[in-house]
Amino acid sequence: MGRPKQFDPDVAVEQAMDVFWRKGYGGTTPQDLVDALGIGKGSLYNTFGSKHALFEAALGRYRDSQAVALIEMLEEPGPVKDRLRRALRFLAEMDLADPDRRGCMAVNTAAELGQADESVAQLVRRMLDRTEDAFRTLIEEGQRAGEIAADRDALATGSLLLNTVVGMRLLARVADGPDRLTRVIDALVDSL
């Protein structure tokens, strides 16, 4: 009879997420994971199968914890433009407050792996699609409320908002303060 697992796989995925988020997929070694998770390589591979499988689980955890937060903020009650501005400022403040300046794990993954890893690209596309859809829904709500011009293409505007967020998350990794991000957010929301 084998020994019982001495660690919680759910906690291990959370810890792995942090390592991958800081170092990227290629920059993370199995030893980095073993050190961060406090387990042996055998336990790592027996539980998760491979570094890649653990990365996919970590990316899923990121989606469930971090990416969903933006969507929840967009769904709060109140004027659409206020919610949008608040959500975008929250992202900028979160990124700037992070001492490691990790940015967005999904954006980082897209930049690192792009089309080189189809299964990971699909995970990232689904996250981005979900965010874009939340923006489109918000724009449509603003149109119904008369806050945003009815003749605006809601899908195209949702795409614009997604693209802005992706750019902001990259910019925040090297920004020396909030000024440029604040200008981007204000110009975008005011243009609606």
XYZ file of C-alpha atoms in Angstrom:
192
model
C 0.000 0.000 0.000
C 1.385 3.403 -1.030
C 1.952 6.227 1.378
C -0.814 8.833 1.507
C -0.110 12.175 -0.142
C 1.570 14.562 2.265
C 0.302 17.696 0.551
C -2.925 19.226 -0.659
C -2.992 19.233 -4.487
C -5.336 22.240 -4.465
C -2.833 24.271 -2.451
C -0.047 22.996 -4.697
C -1.834 24.358 -7.788
C -2.154 27.749 -6.073
C 1.556 27.756 -5.233
C 2.474 26.618 -8.746
C 0.316 29.400 -10.172
C 2.431 31.938 -8.313
C 5.689 30.430 -9.623
C 4.470 30.243 -13.234
C 3.004 33.739 -12.987
C 6.337 35.177 -11.822
C 8.676 33.161 -14.026
C 6.587 32.115 -17.021
C 6.269 28.571 -18.289
C 9.703 28.348 -19.893
C 11.441 30.054 -16.984
C 9.993 27.656 -14.426
C 11.980 24.504 -13.828
C 10.676 21.340 -12.189
C 13.067 22.146 -9.330
C 11.420 25.588 -8.905
C 8.085 23.812 -8.539
C 9.426 21.210 -6.126
C 10.977 23.958 -3.996
C 7.826 26.116 -3.994
C 5.452 23.233 -3.329
C 7.681 21.542 -0.758
C 7.247 18.107 -2.341
C 9.453 15.626 -4.153
C 9.607 15.336 -7.916
C 7.941 11.938 -7.689
C 4.941 13.402 -5.883
C 4.805 16.255 -8.367
C 4.701 13.944 -11.377
C 2.507 11.303 -9.725
C -0.099 13.917 -8.857
C -0.029 16.185 -11.906
C 1.561 14.026 -14.600
C 3.804 16.715 -16.050
C 4.952 20.295 -15.712
C 2.623 21.153 -18.602
C -0.419 19.600 -16.910
C 0.368 21.503 -13.722
C 0.731 24.708 -15.767
C -2.696 24.170 -17.321
C -4.166 23.618 -13.848
C -2.435 26.788 -12.612
C -3.763 28.757 -15.585
C -7.238 27.452 -14.786
C -6.799 28.567 -11.180
C -5.761 32.005 -12.406
C -8.902 32.196 -14.524
C -11.093 31.185 -11.601
C -9.525 33.570 -9.109
C -8.077 36.564 -10.913
C -9.807 36.873 -14.269
C -13.272 36.419 -12.782
C -12.702 39.391 -10.451
C -12.831 41.842 -13.375
C -16.053 40.358 -14.700
C -17.636 40.520 -11.244
C -16.724 44.203 -10.970
C -18.318 44.901 -14.346
C -21.530 43.209 -13.186
C -21.936 45.322 -10.045
C -24.846 47.776 -9.928
C -24.428 51.407 -10.903
C -23.727 53.519 -13.967
C -21.886 51.611 -16.678
C -19.085 54.119 -17.210
C -18.427 54.342 -13.474
C -18.179 50.542 -13.221
C -15.876 50.363 -16.196
C -13.593 53.121 -14.904
C -13.521 51.547 -11.436
C -12.697 48.079 -12.837
C -9.912 49.388 -15.079
C -8.430 51.460 -12.264
C -8.573 48.426 -10.000
C -6.517 46.441 -12.527
C -3.974 49.245 -12.891
C -3.649 49.709 -9.132
C -3.331 45.967 -8.563
C -0.614 45.656 -11.197
C 1.314 48.675 -9.938
C 1.105 47.507 -6.308
C 2.542 44.076 -7.158
C 6.245 44.180 -6.222
C 7.004 41.526 -8.846
C 5.038 43.400 -11.557
C 3.693 40.113 -12.859
C 0.933 41.688 -14.940
C -1.728 39.302 -16.213
C -0.832 35.619 -16.329
C -3.068 35.066 -19.371
C -1.475 37.957 -21.287
C 2.007 36.827 -20.262
C 1.202 33.296 -21.414
C -0.123 34.523 -24.757
C 3.076 36.514 -25.290
C 5.316 33.634 -24.239
C 3.641 30.648 -25.844
C 1.345 32.149 -28.483
C 0.544 29.525 -31.070
C 3.417 27.273 -29.958
C 1.127 25.465 -27.499
C -2.395 24.953 -28.796
C -3.947 23.603 -25.582
C -2.666 26.572 -23.579
C -3.630 28.975 -26.384
C -7.184 27.630 -26.194
C -7.302 28.247 -22.423
C -6.085 31.812 -22.914
C -8.494 32.447 -25.805
C -11.412 31.267 -23.664
C -10.377 33.654 -20.882
C -10.038 36.554 -23.313
C -13.334 35.655 -25.016
C -15.088 35.629 -21.653
C -13.678 39.048 -20.774
C -14.554 40.477 -24.176
C -18.086 39.137 -23.830
C -18.401 40.800 -20.416
C -17.316 44.105 -21.973
C -19.806 43.682 -24.842
C -22.583 42.959 -22.349
C -21.629 46.058 -20.366
C -21.683 48.216 -23.505
C -25.125 46.857 -24.457
C -26.361 47.631 -20.947
C -25.013 51.174 -21.281
C -26.778 51.522 -24.623
C -30.101 50.417 -23.146
C -29.636 52.902 -20.307
C -28.782 55.714 -22.715
C -25.292 56.082 -21.281
C -23.548 54.922 -24.462
C -24.577 55.787 -28.016
C -26.959 53.196 -29.437
C -25.241 53.201 -32.835
C -21.934 52.023 -31.385
C -20.956 48.479 -32.360
C -21.042 46.710 -28.975
C -18.902 43.774 -30.118
C -16.233 46.026 -31.646
C -16.233 48.187 -28.519
C -15.893 45.081 -26.362
C -12.884 44.091 -28.478
C -11.421 47.577 -28.057
C -11.838 47.353 -24.284
C -10.198 43.920 -24.201
C -7.283 45.174 -26.282
C -6.899 48.152 -23.968
C -6.795 45.898 -20.917
C -4.176 43.658 -22.537
C -2.046 46.704 -23.352
C -2.514 48.183 -19.888
C -1.482 44.944 -18.204
C 1.739 44.893 -20.252
C 2.384 48.594 -19.735
C 1.956 48.247 -15.971
C 4.849 45.786 -15.881
C 7.279 48.608 -16.703
C 5.385 51.779 -15.703
C 7.080 54.019 -13.171
C 3.751 55.238 -11.836
C 0.014 55.430 -12.502
C -0.111 58.551 -14.691
C 0.005 56.938 -18.139
C -2.424 54.182 -17.151
C -4.824 56.727 -15.673
C -4.707 58.756 -18.906
C -5.467 55.623 -20.944
C -8.396 54.680 -18.727
C -9.886 58.163 -18.644
C -9.504 58.701 -22.399
C -11.086 55.353 -23.166
C -14.062 55.688 -20.820
C -14.625 59.339 -21.776
C -14.679 58.341 -25.464
C -17.666 56.096 -24.882
